[in-house]
Amino acid sequence: MSIAKTYNPKETEDKWYAYWLEKKFFRSIPDGREPYTIVMPPPNVTGVLHMGHMLNNTIQDVLIRRARMQGKNACWVPGTDHASIATEAKVVAMLKERGINKSDITREEFLKYAWEWKEKYGGIILDQLRKLGASCDWDRTRFTMEPDLSDAVIDTFIHLYKKGYIYRGIRMINWDPQGKTAVSDEEVIRKEVNQKLYYIQYQVVDTGEERTTNNQQRSYITIATTRPETIMADAAVCINPNDERYQHLKGKKVLVPIINREIPIIEDEYVEMEFGTGCLKVTPAHDLNDYELGQKHKLEVVDILNDDGTLNEKAQILVGEDRFIARKKIAKMLEEVGQLEKVEDYKSQVGFSERTDAAIEPKLSMQWFCKMEHLAKPALDYVLSGEVKLIPDKFINSYRHWMEHVKDWNISRQLWWGQRIPAWYNENQDWVVAKTEEEAIVEFERLGKSTKGIYQEEDVLDTWFSSGLWPISVFDGFKEPNGADINYYYPTNDLVTAPEILFFWVARMMIAGHEFRGKAPFKNVYLTGIVRDKLGRKMSKSLGNSPDPIELMDQYGTDGVRVGMLLSSPAGNDLMFDVAYCEQGRNFANKIWNAFRLVKGWETVNKPATKAELKTVEWFESRFSEAVIEVEEHFAAYRLSDALMTIYKLIWDDFCSWYLELVKPAYQQPIAKDLLTFTIDFFEQVLALAHPFMPFITEELWHDELFGSRSALDCCIVAAYPKASKIDRELLNDFQVVQQVVSEIRNVRNTKQISPKETLPLAIKVNTDIAYENYLDSIRKLANISDVSFVSEQQVGTAAFIAGKDEFFVSIAQNIDVKAERERITNEITYLQGFLKSVNAKLSNERFVQNAKPEIVQNERNKQADALAKIKILEESLASL
């Protein structure tokens, strides 16, 4: 086929993706091959592709494509998460646009709308992942609320309840007033917020004998708080019993400002005497620490907030007002009655809902909880023993801290979208746990309880409760625990996810894996960094610094964007993304395309390759094998960015800039037939090596007629992944010197402003055993050298340089500037002397010599000898000038 002058991704990407789907290259069924399995972290059905998804899924696709080419049965399971809070919020907003309030319809009606929304919008992100080239087994696409997966969630709840891990009780929880639901500790994002610290005066109640007269001044105690809107819920004022300032207040009472309700002054060493005024208002209903203090001192609990964050009747004032509006109004009211002493600016940490970004309210509530201490231990052991590897391992300490200090998990959510908790209540509010109403009736009867007025729990389970089962449930491990899929694909190999859900999701999958399969659900957890802009800011819609991935792929091509992201994404470290990286990726694709056009345009002649050309072939064979080994080492350590950079340099520098330039025939001259055959074979191997990172351009070129006729299934996506062959280290070292020689001669031309077309003579003083006769033709070709001579002493009036340990002299007497040349050599000697000083310091350090590996010490000694030899040669050159 003819090949276009420029690469056009739009003409290749859709074509080859459709072809891969048609030929079922992504499809996986259990067979005799070694399985390689990844389960996709299921994006929310509310989601659209953002840069974090791009990074995460590109990494997964690279891993799965490489495994497929290695002959493994590669299975990448896609799917989406129902995302209770986020999706319900979307549906509520949709209904509002239609003039419908959630409170005005039944649960069943709401769920119909929710499913309608999911069917319309829920698959957008999966469609976008296809454009990215994601080679998922789309026939295996799962959704966390599909019937089988929901059954697994309900069965898991019942299983854990029967084992005593799930219980129901009133606890202080995190309440999201916007989502109107409880959220777990892990779903609360702490942010530093600029606030106000209000100093409020509470009047001390006089005893009978100390009652103030009209002429006496009232006694006040001052409290500092950031939340004046909660004073109506105060149950006490607390002082430290050791605080000398407040000894006279022991046993007394104060009046809550404005509403004048009496509350006691209590003593507890919990109060920090140095913070604020040393007095603490105790509000058990609206602060976790206050609640615990209230329990200890048996204080009244007064909850003054509605579920939506407005004040209720118990507040007595400002009923119906939003909590933040009430804060401002109460501050003004306190000021009017003279009980606001002062207001200061203050910074503090405030919790926000991870889903709605609403400020969290601590709230006493009847909820369902899962005991975590016993369940968490095996999940911690998997990581500490190394059975599950966290990559990079810097996250192990964070994981250990979370798991060793784990609290019971609040698993109930006050929503309609999600798996409804399988608990049933009767007319007396007795309750049982059962899968169906029929089973609940049987259980009530067994307990001798009434079976009248039975209804199901309104709450649904936390989304993470269902997604924690993902690696098992996607293979129907609950429905068919001995099925072919679960026994073949589980445990999976690699999980690619973000560090912020290490406890949310990763730990809970390990808990479920151990509980239900006796095995961790994966072997490796690759933790990506956060995608930031070039200024280091986290990408977000609010900052307007996050590009649209679809637009990027349209502009730079999918391969270009994939390369651009992965070139700058070391595992676990944040990616400082710049569109310039995508441009670099696009340029790389164009480099490959243009190199292919060059090779495709060569005519052949039936003659053997020259000795120098064959030496070039041998060199690239070794260099290719060396690169393959480097790539494998990087993959083994999950350094995908480094693996790509190795491939990038191999193709751009070694293959295009050196190999092709060396074997390229003269203008309009043919190339030796066997040399072209070698070149085509190399190109095919290069395409296969690059394919996991750049699937589209490699597949497009793979099918060019240059490679001969291919069958329908002979595609790059399933080509054998390259393996290293024998490496000739001596040849690689020799060629490195040759490359340096060519580069130095080119540098001489540039600095002396000598035309590339002007031939120059070269003299070589050989101090090593390199057989230069094997490379002279190559040097002549790339450096435009007229003749080469071998000398035994330095040549006066030449531009001299050292490559390796050999000396080279370019005769440019008419162009040489002796003063500038002397300055250049002097500077090089100075540099080498400084380098030698640092090496000598290292070698004179006894601890280094004794403790470092022998090969590292020897490497330093080699550096020392090399520097000494070069300094000697340069000093001789300087003397000759």
Coordinates of N, CA, C and O in Angstrom, one line a residue, residues 239-351:
I239 N -13.9 23.5 82.3 CA -12.6 24.1 82.7 C -11.7 23.0 83.1 O -12.1 21.9 83.5
N240 N -10.4 23.3 83.1 CA -9.4 22.3 83.6 C -9.3 22.5 85.1 O -9.2 23.6 85.6
P241 N -9.4 21.4 85.8 CA -9.4 21.5 87.3 C -8.2 22.1 87.9 O -8.1 22.6 89.0
N242 N -7.1 22.1 87.1 CA -5.8 22.7 87.6 C -5.6 24.2 87.2 O -4.6 24.7 87.5
D243 N -6.6 24.7 86.5 CA -6.5 26.1 86.0 C -6.8 27.1 87.2 O -8.0 27.2 87.6
E244 N -5.8 27.8 87.7 CA -6.0 28.7 88.8 C -6.9 29.8 88.6 O -7.6 30.3 89.4
R245 N -7.1 30.2 87.3 CA -7.9 31.3 86.9 C -9.4 31.1 87.2 O -10.2 32.0 87.4
Y246 N -9.8 29.8 87.2 CA -11.2 29.5 87.3 C -11.6 28.7 88.5 O -12.7 28.1 88.5
Q247 N -10.8 28.7 89.5 CA -11.1 27.9 90.7 C -12.4 28.4 91.3 O -13.2 27.6 91.9
H248 N -12.7 29.7 91.2 CA -13.9 30.2 91.9 C -15.2 29.8 91.1 O -16.3 30.1 91.7
L249 N -15.1 29.2 89.9 CA -16.2 28.8 89.2 C -16.7 27.4 89.4 O -17.7 27.0 88.9
K250 N -15.9 26.6 90.1 CA -16.2 25.2 90.3 C -17.6 25.1 91.0 O -18.0 25.8 92.0
G251 N -18.4 24.2 90.4 CA -19.8 23.9 90.9 C -20.8 24.9 90.5 O -22.0 24.8 90.9
K252 N -20.5 25.9 89.8 CA -21.4 26.9 89.4 C -22.1 26.6 88.0 O -21.7 25.7 87.4
K253 N -23.0 27.5 87.6 CA -23.6 27.4 86.3 C -23.5 28.7 85.5 O -23.2 29.7 86.1
V254 N -23.8 28.5 84.2 CA -23.8 29.7 83.4 C -25.0 29.7 82.5 O -25.7 28.7 82.4
L255 N -25.3 30.9 82.0 CA -26.5 31.0 81.1 C -26.0 31.0 79.6 O -25.1 31.8 79.3
V256 N -26.6 30.1 78.8 CA -26.3 30.2 77.4 C -26.8 31.5 76.8 O -28.0 31.9 77.0
P257 N -25.9 32.3 76.2 CA -26.4 33.6 75.7 C -27.6 33.5 74.8 O -27.9 32.5 74.2
I258 N -28.3 34.6 74.8 CA -29.5 34.8 74.0 C -30.7 34.0 74.5 O -31.8 34.5 74.8
I259 N -30.6 32.7 74.7 CA -31.7 31.8 75.1 C -31.8 31.6 76.6 O -32.8 31.2 77.1
N260 N -30.7 32.0 77.3 CA -30.6 32.0 78.8 C -31.0 30.7 79.4 O -31.7 30.6 80.4
R261 N -30.5 29.6 78.8 CA -30.7 28.3 79.4 C -29.5 28.0 80.3 O -28.4 28.2 79.9
E262 N -29.8 27.5 81.5 CA -28.8 27.2 82.5 C -28.0 25.9 82.1 O -28.7 24.9 81.8
I263 N -26.7 25.9 82.2 CA -25.9 24.7 82.0 C -24.8 24.7 83.0 O -24.4 25.8 83.5
P264 N -24.3 23.6 83.4 CA -23.3 23.5 84.5 C -21.9 23.8 84.0 O -21.6 23.7 82.8
I265 N -21.0 24.2 84.9 CA -19.6 24.3 84.7 C -19.0 23.0 85.2 O -19.2 22.6 86.4
I266 N -18.3 22.2 84.3 CA -17.8 21.0 84.7 C -16.2 21.1 84.6 O -15.7 22.0 84.0
E267 N -15.5 20.1 85.2 CA -14.1 20.1 85.2 C -13.6 18.8 84.5 O -14.1 17.7 84.7
D268 N -12.6 19.0 83.6 CA -11.9 17.9 83.0 C -10.6 18.3 82.5 O -10.4 19.4 81.9
E269 N -9.6 17.4 82.6 CA -8.2 17.7 82.2 C -8.1 17.7 80.7 O -7.0 18.0 80.1
Y270 N -9.2 17.3 80.0 CA -9.2 17.3 78.5 C -9.0 18.8 78.0 O -8.4 19.0 76.9
V271 N -9.4 19.7 78.8 CA -9.3 21.1 78.3 C -7.9 21.6 78.4 O -7.2 21.4 79.4
E272 N -7.4 22.2 77.3 CA -6.1 22.8 77.2 C -6.1 24.2 77.8 O -6.8 25.1 77.2
M273 N -5.4 24.4 78.8 CA -5.4 25.7 79.5 C -4.8 26.8 78.6 O -5.2 28.0 78.8
E274 N -3.9 26.5 77.7 CA -3.2 27.5 76.9 C -4.0 27.9 75.7 O -3.7 28.9 75.0
F275 N -5.0 27.1 75.3 CA -5.7 27.3 74.0 C -6.9 28.2 74.3 O -7.7 28.0 75.2
G276 N -7.0 29.3 73.5 CA -8.2 30.2 73.6 C -8.2 30.8 75.0 O -7.2 31.4 75.5
T277 N -9.3 30.7 75.7 CA -9.5 31.3 77.0 C -9.3 30.3 78.1 O -9.3 30.6 79.3
G278 N -9.1 29.0 77.7 CA -9.0 28.0 78.7 C -10.3 27.4 79.1 O -10.4 26.6 80.0
C279 N -11.4 27.9 78.5 CA -12.7 27.4 78.8 C -13.3 26.9 77.5 O -13.1 27.4 76.4
L280 N -14.0 25.8 77.7 CA -14.5 25.1 76.5 C -16.0 24.9 76.6 O -16.6 24.5 77.6
K281 N -16.7 25.3 75.5 CA -18.2 25.1 75.5 C -18.4 23.6 75.0 O -17.7 23.2 74.1
V282 N -19.2 22.9 75.7 CA -19.4 21.4 75.4 C -20.7 21.3 74.7 O -21.8 21.5 75.3
T283 N -20.6 20.8 73.4 CA -21.8 20.7 72.6 C -21.9 19.3 72.1 O -21.5 18.9 71.0
P284 N -22.4 18.3 72.9 CA -22.3 16.9 72.6 C -22.9 16.5 71.2 O -22.5 15.5 70.6
A285 N -24.0 17.2 70.8 CA -24.6 16.8 69.6 C -23.9 17.2 68.3 O -24.2 16.7 67.2
H286 N -22.9 18.1 68.4 CA -22.3 18.7 67.2 C -20.8 18.7 67.2 O -20.2 19.4 66.5
D287 N -20.2 17.8 68.0 CA -18.7 17.7 68.0 C -18.4 16.3 68.6 O -18.9 15.9 69.7
L288 N -17.5 15.6 67.9 CA -17.2 14.2 68.3 C -16.5 14.2 69.7 O -16.9 13.4 70.6
N289 N -15.5 15.1 69.9 CA -14.9 15.1 71.2 C -15.8 15.6 72.3 O -15.8 15.1 73.4
D290 N -16.7 16.6 72.0 CA -17.7 17.0 73.0 C -18.6 15.9 73.3 O -19.1 15.8 74.5
Y291 N -18.9 15.1 72.3 CA -19.9 13.9 72.6 C -19.3 13.0 73.6 O -19.9 12.5 74.6
E292 N -18.0 12.7 73.4 CA -17.3 11.8 74.3 C -17.2 12.4 75.7 O -17.3 11.7 76.7
L293 N -16.9 13.7 75.8 CA -16.9 14.4 77.0 C -18.3 14.4 77.7 O -18.4 14.2 78.9
G294 N -19.3 14.6 76.9 CA -20.7 14.5 77.4 C -21.1 13.2 77.9 O -21.8 13.1 79.0
Q295 N -20.6 12.1 77.3 CA -20.9 10.8 77.8 C -20.3 10.5 79.1 O -20.9 10.0 80.0
K296 N -19.0 11.0 79.2 CA -18.3 10.9 80.5 C -19.0 11.6 81.6 O -19.0 11.1 82.8
H297 N -19.5 12.8 81.4 CA -20.1 13.6 82.4 C -21.6 13.5 82.4 O -22.3 14.3 83.1
K298 N -22.2 12.6 81.6 CA -23.6 12.4 81.6 C -24.4 13.7 81.3 O -25.3 14.0 82.0
L299 N -24.0 14.3 80.2 CA -24.6 15.6 79.8 C -25.7 15.4 78.8 O -25.8 14.4 78.1
E300 N -26.7 16.3 78.8 CA -27.8 16.3 77.9 C -27.3 16.5 76.5 O -26.3 17.2 76.2
V301 N -27.9 15.8 75.5 CA -27.6 15.9 74.1 C -28.7 16.6 73.4 O -29.8 16.1 73.3
V302 N -28.4 17.8 72.9 CA -29.4 18.7 72.2 C -29.0 18.9 70.8 O -28.1 19.6 70.5
D303 N -29.7 18.2 69.9 CA -29.4 18.3 68.4 C -30.3 19.4 67.8 O -31.5 19.3 67.7
I304 N -29.6 20.5 67.4 CA -30.4 21.7 66.9 C -30.4 21.8 65.4 O -30.9 22.7 64.9
L305 N -29.8 20.8 64.7 CA -29.8 20.9 63.2 C -30.6 19.8 62.5 O -30.7 18.7 63.0
N306 N -31.3 20.3 61.5 CA -32.0 19.3 60.6 C -31.0 18.6 59.7 O -29.8 19.0 59.6
D307 N -31.5 17.6 59.0 CA -30.6 16.9 58.1 C -30.0 17.7 57.0 O -28.9 17.4 56.5
D308 N -30.7 18.8 56.6 CA -30.1 19.7 55.5 C -29.3 20.8 56.0 O -28.9 21.7 55.3
G309 N -28.9 20.8 57.3 CA -28.1 21.8 57.9 C -28.8 23.1 58.3 O -28.1 24.1 58.6
T310 N -30.1 23.1 58.4 CA -30.8 24.2 58.9 C -31.2 24.0 60.4 O -31.2 22.9 60.9
L311 N -31.4 25.1 61.1 CA -31.7 25.0 62.5 C -33.2 24.5 62.8 O -34.1 24.9 62.1
N312 N -33.3 23.6 63.8 CA -34.7 23.1 64.1 C -35.3 23.8 65.3 O -34.7 24.7 65.9
E313 N -36.4 23.3 65.8 CA -37.1 23.9 66.9 C -36.3 23.9 68.2 O -36.5 24.8 69.0
K314 N -35.5 23.0 68.3 CA -34.7 22.9 69.6 C -33.7 24.0 69.7 O -33.3 24.3 70.8
A315 N -33.4 24.7 68.6 CA -32.5 25.9 68.7 C -33.2 27.1 69.3 O -32.6 28.0 69.8
Q316 N -34.6 27.1 69.3 CA -35.4 28.1 69.9 C -35.4 29.4 69.1 O -36.4 30.2 69.1
I317 N -34.3 29.7 68.4 CA -34.2 30.9 67.6 C -33.7 30.6 66.2 O -33.1 29.6 66.0
L318 N -34.0 31.5 65.3 CA -33.5 31.3 63.9 C -33.9 30.0 63.3 O -33.2 29.4 62.5
V319 N -35.0 29.4 63.7 CA -35.5 28.1 63.2 C -35.7 28.2 61.7 O -36.3 29.1 61.2
G320 N -35.1 27.2 61.0 CA -35.2 27.1 59.5 C -34.1 27.8 58.8 O -33.9 27.6 57.6
E321 N -33.2 28.6 59.5 CA -32.1 29.2 58.9 C -31.0 28.2 58.6 O -30.7 27.3 59.4
D322 N -30.3 28.4 57.5 CA -29.1 27.6 57.2 C -28.0 27.9 58.3 O -27.9 29.0 58.8
R323 N -27.2 26.9 58.6 CA -26.2 27.0 59.7 C -25.3 28.1 59.5 O -24.9 28.8 60.5
F324 N -24.8 28.4 58.3 CA -23.8 29.4 58.0 C -24.4 30.8 58.1 O -23.8 31.8 58.5
I325 N -25.7 30.9 57.6 CA -26.4 32.2 57.7 C -26.7 32.5 59.2 O -26.5 33.6 59.7
A326 N -27.1 31.4 59.9 CA -27.3 31.5 61.4 C -26.1 32.0 62.1 O -26.2 32.8 63.1
R327 N -24.9 31.5 61.7 CA -23.7 31.9 62.3 C -23.5 33.4 62.3 O -23.2 34.1 63.3
K328 N -23.7 34.0 61.1 CA -23.6 35.5 61.0 C -24.6 36.2 61.8 O -24.3 37.2 62.5
K329 N -25.8 35.7 61.8 CA -26.9 36.4 62.5 C -26.7 36.3 64.0 O -27.0 37.3 64.7
I330 N -26.3 35.2 64.5 CA -26.1 35.0 65.9 C -24.9 35.9 66.4 O -25.0 36.5 67.5
A331 N -23.9 36.0 65.6 CA -22.8 36.9 65.9 C -23.3 38.3 66.1 O -22.9 39.0 67.0
K332 N -24.2 38.7 65.2 CA -24.7 40.1 65.3 C -25.6 40.2 66.5 O -25.6 41.3 67.2
M333 N -26.4 39.2 66.8 CA -27.3 39.2 68.0 C -26.5 39.3 69.3 O -26.8 40.0 70.2
L334 N -25.3 38.6 69.3 CA -24.5 38.6 70.5 C -23.9 40.0 70.7 O -23.7 40.4 71.8
E335 N -23.5 40.6 69.6 CA -22.9 41.9 69.6 C -23.9 42.9 70.2 O -23.6 43.8 71.0
E336 N -25.2 42.7 69.8 CA -26.2 43.7 70.2 C -26.5 43.6 71.7 O -26.8 44.6 72.3
V337 N -26.4 42.4 72.3 CA -26.6 42.2 73.7 C -25.4 42.4 74.5 O -25.4 42.2 75.7
G338 N -24.3 42.7 73.8 CA -23.0 43.0 74.5 C -22.3 41.7 75.0 O -21.4 41.8 75.9
Q339 N -22.5 40.6 74.4 CA -21.9 39.4 74.8 C -20.9 38.8 73.8 O -20.4 37.7 73.9
L340 N -20.6 39.6 72.8 CA -19.5 39.3 71.8 C -18.3 40.1 72.2 O -18.3 41.3 71.9
E341 N -17.3 39.5 72.8 CA -16.2 40.3 73.3 C -15.3 40.7 72.2 O -14.9 41.9 72.1
K342 N -15.0 39.8 71.2 CA -14.1 40.2 70.1 C -14.2 39.0 69.1 O -14.7 37.9 69.4
V343 N -13.7 39.3 67.8 CA -13.7 38.3 66.8 C -12.3 38.4 66.2 O -11.8 39.5 65.8
E344 N -11.7 37.2 66.0 CA -10.3 37.2 65.4 C -10.3 36.3 64.2 O -11.1 35.3 64.1
D345 N -9.4 36.6 63.3 CA -9.2 35.7 62.1 C -8.5 34.4 62.6 O -7.7 34.5 63.5
Y346 N -8.9 33.3 62.0 CA -8.4 32.0 62.6 C -8.4 31.0 61.5 O -9.3 30.9 60.7
K347 N -7.3 30.2 61.4 CA -7.2 29.1 60.4 C -7.4 27.8 61.1 O -6.8 27.6 62.2
S348 N -8.2 26.9 60.6 CA -8.3 25.6 61.2 C -8.7 24.6 60.1 O -9.1 24.9 59.0
Q349 N -8.6 23.3 60.5 CA -9.0 22.2 59.6 C -10.5 21.9 59.7 O -11.0 21.8 60.8
V350 N -11.1 21.9 58.5 CA -12.6 21.6 58.5 C -12.8 20.4 57.5 O -12.1 20.3 56.5
G351 N -13.7 19.5 57.9 CA -14.0 18.4 57.1 C -15.0 18.7 56.0 O -16.0 19.4 56.3

